[in-house]
XYZ file of C-alpha atoms in Angstrom:
414
model
C 25.185 1.585 -7.106
C 26.155 0.915 -3.505
C 25.026 3.072 -0.579
C 28.672 3.727 0.269
C 28.946 5.711 -2.983
C 26.399 8.412 -2.063
C 28.649 10.203 0.391
C 26.524 9.476 3.459
C 27.927 10.184 6.910
C 29.539 7.394 8.896
C 26.564 7.332 11.279
C 24.050 6.785 8.456
C 26.239 4.110 6.862
C 26.507 2.342 10.208
C 22.727 2.078 10.377
C 22.540 0.825 6.789
C 25.170 -1.798 7.496
C 23.256 -3.002 10.552
C 20.113 -3.334 8.392
C 22.135 -5.061 5.638
C 21.350 -2.398 3.060
C 24.093 -2.605 0.439
C 22.781 -2.045 -3.088
C 20.515 0.901 -3.942
C 17.346 0.318 -5.941
C 16.824 2.267 -9.203
C 14.555 4.866 -7.578
C 17.086 5.395 -4.786
C 19.936 5.716 -7.261
C 17.960 8.248 -9.309
C 16.667 10.424 -6.456
C 19.168 10.417 -3.579
C 21.841 12.556 -5.319
C 19.271 15.244 -6.222
C 17.867 15.289 -2.675
C 21.371 15.514 -1.180
C 21.975 18.521 -3.462
C 18.909 20.267 -2.047
C 16.783 19.998 -5.195
C 12.986 19.893 -5.178
C 11.838 16.620 -6.700
C 8.836 14.719 -7.992
C 9.403 10.981 -8.312
C 7.050 8.455 -9.858
C 7.769 4.841 -8.998
C 5.711 1.763 -8.315
C 5.171 0.437 -4.845
C 7.879 -1.762 -3.366
C 10.817 -0.036 -5.059
C 12.355 1.545 -1.967
C 10.827 5.011 -2.080
C 10.788 5.455 1.692
C 14.536 4.956 2.022
C 15.045 7.166 -1.028
C 13.791 10.222 0.829
C 14.521 9.333 4.470
C 18.212 8.598 4.077
C 19.289 11.912 2.511
C 17.242 14.080 4.904
C 18.547 12.113 7.892
C 22.059 12.556 6.553
C 21.586 16.314 6.365
C 20.301 16.355 9.945
C 23.498 14.609 11.023
C 25.787 16.921 9.017
C 23.886 20.125 9.902
C 21.823 19.458 13.048
C 18.531 21.333 13.470
C 16.975 21.941 16.855
C 13.299 21.087 16.641
C 11.350 20.036 13.569
C 13.441 19.282 10.504
C 11.255 17.116 8.269
C 7.505 16.688 7.735
C 6.274 13.623 5.852
C 2.607 13.690 4.826
C 0.936 10.354 4.060
C -2.632 9.252 3.231
C -3.169 6.586 5.915
C -2.261 5.791 9.496
C -0.896 2.407 8.404
C 1.636 4.089 6.137
C 2.545 6.606 8.850
C 3.269 3.770 11.283
C 5.285 1.842 8.711
C 7.480 4.849 7.860
C 8.009 5.577 11.551
C 9.196 1.987 12.020
C 11.671 2.430 9.170
C 12.798 5.661 10.794
C 13.645 3.692 13.933
C 15.827 1.391 11.861
C 17.626 4.033 9.812
C 18.034 6.360 12.780
C 19.121 3.773 15.342
C 22.639 5.218 15.553
C 21.532 8.838 15.056
C 20.498 11.470 17.624
C 17.191 11.998 15.805
C 13.640 11.764 17.148
C 10.457 11.039 15.208
C 6.731 10.689 15.828
C 3.882 9.222 13.773
C 0.843 11.492 13.955
C -2.451 9.886 12.952
C -6.071 9.737 14.029
C -7.756 7.594 16.644
C -9.939 7.848 19.716
C -7.152 6.948 22.133
C -6.552 9.858 24.549
C -3.072 8.560 25.384
C -2.206 8.548 21.677
C -3.225 12.216 21.373
C -1.165 13.118 24.462
C 1.952 11.348 23.154
C 1.625 13.113 19.824
C 1.075 16.493 21.493
C 4.090 16.108 23.778
C 6.352 15.121 20.881
C 5.156 18.065 18.802
C 5.666 20.520 21.662
C 9.149 19.259 22.506
C 10.126 19.400 18.835
C 10.509 15.950 17.301
C 12.943 16.137 14.378
C 10.767 14.149 11.979
C 6.954 14.107 11.878
C 5.152 11.494 9.778
C 1.513 12.552 9.669
C -1.860 12.089 8.078
C -3.218 15.490 6.998
C -6.420 15.492 9.057
C -4.810 14.712 12.403
C -1.925 17.136 11.820
C -4.377 19.957 11.145
C -6.071 19.207 14.471
C -2.751 19.701 16.246
C -1.863 22.772 14.183
C -5.164 24.414 15.102
C -4.215 24.173 18.791
C -1.259 26.505 18.245
C 1.566 24.495 19.843
C 3.178 23.040 16.697
C 6.194 25.110 15.618
C 7.105 24.819 11.940
C 9.644 27.644 11.606
C 12.697 25.305 11.643
C 11.341 22.950 8.976
C 13.764 22.169 6.134
C 12.020 19.360 4.239
C 8.402 18.700 3.213
C 7.753 15.243 1.780
C 4.465 14.056 0.266
C 4.414 10.260 0.053
C 1.754 8.582 -2.100
C 0.673 12.018 -3.241
C -1.698 10.564 -5.831
C -3.557 8.609 -3.161
C -3.846 11.694 -0.948
C -5.485 13.601 -3.800
C -7.764 10.636 -4.555
C -8.859 10.710 -0.898
C -9.706 14.408 -1.074
C -6.778 15.797 0.913
C -5.900 18.654 -1.460
C -7.379 21.404 0.739
C -5.788 19.886 3.856
C -2.384 19.753 2.168
C -2.606 23.387 1.120
C -3.720 24.399 4.601
C -0.723 22.622 6.135
C 1.635 24.223 3.601
C 0.416 27.662 4.731
C 2.046 26.989 8.115
C 5.435 26.099 6.606
C 8.450 28.267 5.767
C 8.529 29.253 2.103
C 12.202 28.401 1.930
C 12.298 24.616 2.176
C 12.995 21.519 0.118
C 9.824 19.837 -1.142
C 9.741 16.242 -2.355
C 6.771 14.422 -3.887
C 6.608 10.663 -4.342
C 3.750 9.111 -6.277
C 2.939 5.773 -7.866
C 1.164 7.474 -10.779
C 1.558 10.773 -12.587
C -1.910 12.055 -13.586
C -2.405 15.750 -14.470
C -3.595 16.610 -10.947
C -0.234 15.477 -9.538
C 1.669 17.615 -12.024
C -0.544 20.572 -11.120
C 0.171 20.061 -7.417
C 3.890 19.843 -8.166
C 3.761 23.214 -9.920
C 2.055 24.724 -6.882
C 4.427 23.345 -4.260
C 7.788 22.711 -5.923
C 10.399 25.146 -7.184
C 12.615 24.353 -10.198
C 12.064 20.681 -9.523
C 13.624 17.615 -11.056
C 11.450 14.724 -12.245
C 12.167 11.007 -11.962
C 10.064 8.253 -13.525
C 10.750 4.610 -12.700
C 8.643 1.842 -14.276
C 5.422 3.829 -14.293
C 2.351 1.678 -13.638
C 4.073 -1.645 -14.238
C 4.060 -4.582 -11.837
C 7.522 -5.701 -10.752
C 9.223 -8.118 -13.133
C 9.466 -10.775 -10.442
C 5.680 -11.200 -10.209
C 4.152 -14.224 -11.939
C 0.652 -13.002 -12.869
C -2.323 -15.205 -13.700
C -6.119 -14.987 -13.615
C -8.967 -17.463 -13.128
C -12.210 -16.840 -15.039
C -14.923 -17.903 -12.608
C -18.486 -17.401 -11.481
C -18.938 -15.467 -8.253
C -19.976 -18.571 -6.304
C -16.833 -20.430 -7.394
C -14.426 -17.939 -5.829
C -14.290 -19.109 -2.212
C -14.129 -22.837 -3.116
C -11.338 -21.923 -5.549
C -9.317 -20.207 -2.799
C -9.521 -23.302 -0.615
C -8.587 -25.525 -3.559
C -5.586 -23.377 -4.540
C -4.187 -23.153 -1.008
C -4.766 -26.723 0.104
C -1.460 -28.512 0.610
C 0.632 -25.536 -0.521
C 3.724 -24.561 1.467
C 3.221 -20.779 1.419
C 4.184 -18.804 4.504
C 2.651 -15.413 3.737
C -0.487 -14.710 1.669
C -2.666 -11.631 1.193
C -6.199 -11.851 -0.222
C -7.818 -8.572 -1.301
C -11.572 -8.176 -1.638
C -13.808 -5.219 -2.430
C -16.017 -5.206 0.686
C -15.607 -5.993 4.362
C -18.509 -8.464 4.219
C -16.687 -10.502 1.594
C -13.525 -10.295 3.681
C -15.410 -11.760 6.649
C -16.920 -14.533 4.502
C -13.517 -15.460 3.035
C -11.854 -15.562 6.443
C -14.668 -17.664 7.896
C -14.383 -20.247 5.112
C -10.592 -20.419 5.378
C -10.706 -20.948 9.146
C -13.341 -23.652 8.722
C -10.917 -25.402 6.370
C -8.085 -25.255 8.889
C -6.124 -22.258 7.583
C -4.485 -19.679 9.846
C -6.358 -16.691 8.410
C -7.164 -13.280 9.885
C -9.066 -10.306 8.492
C -8.336 -6.577 8.504
C -11.075 -4.088 7.669
C -12.746 -0.909 8.913
C -14.848 -2.680 11.577
C -11.671 -3.322 13.550
C -10.397 -0.542 15.783
C -6.864 0.746 15.345
C -5.431 -1.373 18.142
C -6.876 -4.550 16.608
C -5.622 -3.648 13.132
C -2.157 -2.908 14.466
C -2.072 -6.246 16.270
C -3.153 -8.154 13.157
C -0.473 -6.447 11.046
C 2.189 -7.104 13.685
C 1.334 -10.806 13.778
C 1.280 -10.991 9.988
C 4.704 -9.367 9.719
C 6.063 -11.751 12.343
C 4.692 -14.751 10.413
C 2.276 -15.651 13.205
C -0.530 -15.284 10.644
C -0.277 -17.133 7.338
C -3.179 -15.530 5.450
C -4.292 -11.913 5.702
C -7.697 -11.163 4.169
C -8.115 -7.458 3.584
C -10.099 -4.712 2.008
C -8.179 -2.224 -0.116
C -7.207 -0.352 3.062
C -3.718 -1.907 2.982
C -3.246 -2.214 -0.782
C -0.793 0.685 -0.634
C 1.790 1.729 1.840
C 2.270 -1.378 3.963
C 5.750 -2.795 3.584
C 5.740 -6.499 4.454
C 8.675 -8.502 3.154
C 8.452 -11.978 1.714
C 4.814 -12.136 0.551
C 4.540 -15.387 -1.401
C 1.102 -14.900 -2.938
C -1.405 -12.109 -3.539
C -4.966 -13.018 -4.532
C -7.386 -10.450 -5.918
C -10.712 -11.978 -4.936
C -12.326 -9.141 -6.930
C -10.869 -7.204 -9.849
C -10.037 -3.673 -8.621
C -12.300 -1.028 -10.154
C -9.291 1.254 -10.564
C -6.625 -0.264 -12.803
C -3.901 1.536 -10.836
C -5.020 -0.280 -7.681
C -4.143 -3.582 -9.349
C -0.517 -2.501 -9.551
C -0.495 -1.572 -5.870
C -2.240 -4.764 -4.769
C 0.059 -7.145 -6.645
C 2.986 -4.957 -5.562
C 2.691 -6.482 -2.078
C 4.654 -9.436 -3.493
C 7.996 -9.547 -5.345
C 9.303 -6.567 -3.395
C 12.918 -5.426 -3.567
C 13.946 -7.791 -6.392
C 12.322 -10.907 -4.886
C 9.759 -13.070 -6.693
C 6.094 -13.763 -6.013
C 2.751 -14.818 -7.462
C -0.339 -12.686 -8.078
C -3.666 -14.329 -8.957
C -6.881 -12.519 -9.861
C -10.410 -13.945 -9.970
C -12.426 -12.563 -12.900
C -16.207 -12.927 -12.903
C -18.340 -11.861 -15.870
C -19.042 -8.417 -14.457
C -15.300 -7.791 -13.920
C -14.067 -8.575 -17.416
C -14.125 -4.987 -18.703
C -12.213 -3.763 -15.647
C -9.605 -6.488 -16.125
C -9.184 -5.499 -19.766
C -8.389 -1.949 -18.573
C -5.701 -3.370 -16.295
C -4.068 -5.225 -19.164
C -4.083 -2.057 -21.253
C -2.543 -0.078 -18.400
C 0.321 -2.516 -17.788
C 0.649 -3.226 -21.540
C 0.563 -6.976 -21.044
C -1.800 -9.888 -21.533
C -2.233 -11.969 -18.378
C -2.812 -15.700 -18.784
C -6.447 -16.771 -18.190
C -7.073 -20.128 -16.491
C -10.388 -21.993 -16.189
C -11.424 -23.223 -12.728
C -10.350 -26.741 -11.716
C -12.666 -29.474 -13.079
C -14.079 -30.275 -9.636
C -15.555 -26.759 -9.477
C -17.295 -27.043 -12.834
C -16.969 -24.796 -15.868
C -16.471 -21.057 -15.557
C -17.922 -18.287 -17.727
C -16.581 -17.402 -21.154
C -13.928 -14.695 -21.133
C -15.269 -12.127 -23.576
C -14.961 -8.534 -22.305
C -16.654 -7.041 -25.358
C -19.660 -9.354 -25.075
C -19.991 -8.739 -21.350
C -19.623 -4.963 -21.552
C -22.221 -3.314 -19.359
C -23.466 -6.654 -18.046
C -24.834 -6.046 -14.538
C -26.904 -9.166 -13.954
C -24.033 -10.798 -12.072
C -23.634 -7.975 -9.563
C -25.590 -9.687 -6.812
C -24.847 -9.420 -3.088
C -22.324 -11.992 -1.902
C -24.151 -14.635 0.150
C -22.606 -17.440 2.085
C -25.023 -20.013 0.662
C -23.733 -19.234 -2.834
C -20.409 -20.836 -1.896
C -21.820 -24.319 -2.002
C -25.362 -24.461 -3.276
C -28.055 -22.660 -5.216
C -30.669 -23.484 -7.801
C -28.609 -22.035 -10.657
C -25.219 -23.328 -9.516
C -23.815 -25.648 -12.191
C -21.140 -26.773 -9.724
C -23.570 -28.008 -7.016
C -23.172 -31.660 -7.863
C -19.354 -31.568 -7.912
C -19.028 -29.520 -4.738
C -20.997 -32.106 -2.769
C -18.331 -34.691 -3.423
């Protein structure tokens, strides 16, 4: 279905044409008509399927057709990174529209607080906010919610996982009872359905490819020992013509170790983790989007909600503990009908978690042994290794290349 078939205003279509948006994705095709008709909605769709446009376009269209002075739409999101990304998309979609927006998120920058406060007082039409920071502004008494028409919860499952339920309900207490409420989630556990019953009225439900990686992703896994992982990354990337790569790891210390090794081997790699302040993280993401950084090494902080086009390769340095997180991590590639590669490193301690992933996505992912120069890897036997904790040792730099029990020591010296 083409965007011209939804009945959008000329101004909205002009913005879509400028951004070269022509064909709607399945989630957009399924949700936009219901939103345009004023229905409450809960939509479940995997990351990278165009959910942001699915809810922004119809509410922007309504603002054009029936202008509202002051706040029209509130979008609640779990992280500042997602708030910033949605605000950037707002700038694109609303380029030809007389609509203002502001991203409201935490930080120690006094100027940031002042800009947010001024926008809230003057009545920005669209607010994209993290719950905690919005509550801080609400408690000051200058945020007026009486004109609000739309409440949108994006990545609602992640917000509940992060403990934002009470904050969400507190924010809702400030809102008009008569409003359109939309929930978008990558998963549909019982707690999401319960929240929908609390917030939505006579809602419609849309499910698109629940918990399945995009079809364009080539998935594979290497069965390796922990001390083979960093040498394997360097081996896999050496001589490859890949413009944009994300490597996910479970801890910031591992992220730092991976980045250090990559830079020592001549790769253009940067890290993003919680030790960086917001300004540094924003700068890293900007350079990565602009292709000034080839490899981004990250903790799970950006596994959801960051929309970067054209990711060639995603590497899971560690198997995610939560099977759902695997879908979100590999969803950074093969976005919007493109193709990509997702590789996961499985150590002995991770084999049970990887088995859960395969059960969730209802697919068996090909297992590959490490290259001969790195030596043999462990046996892949999730049942045998169930409960095995002897391999859960702290990641140490010296384990990359040497160690008394390293069967690859001889080969790695070559």
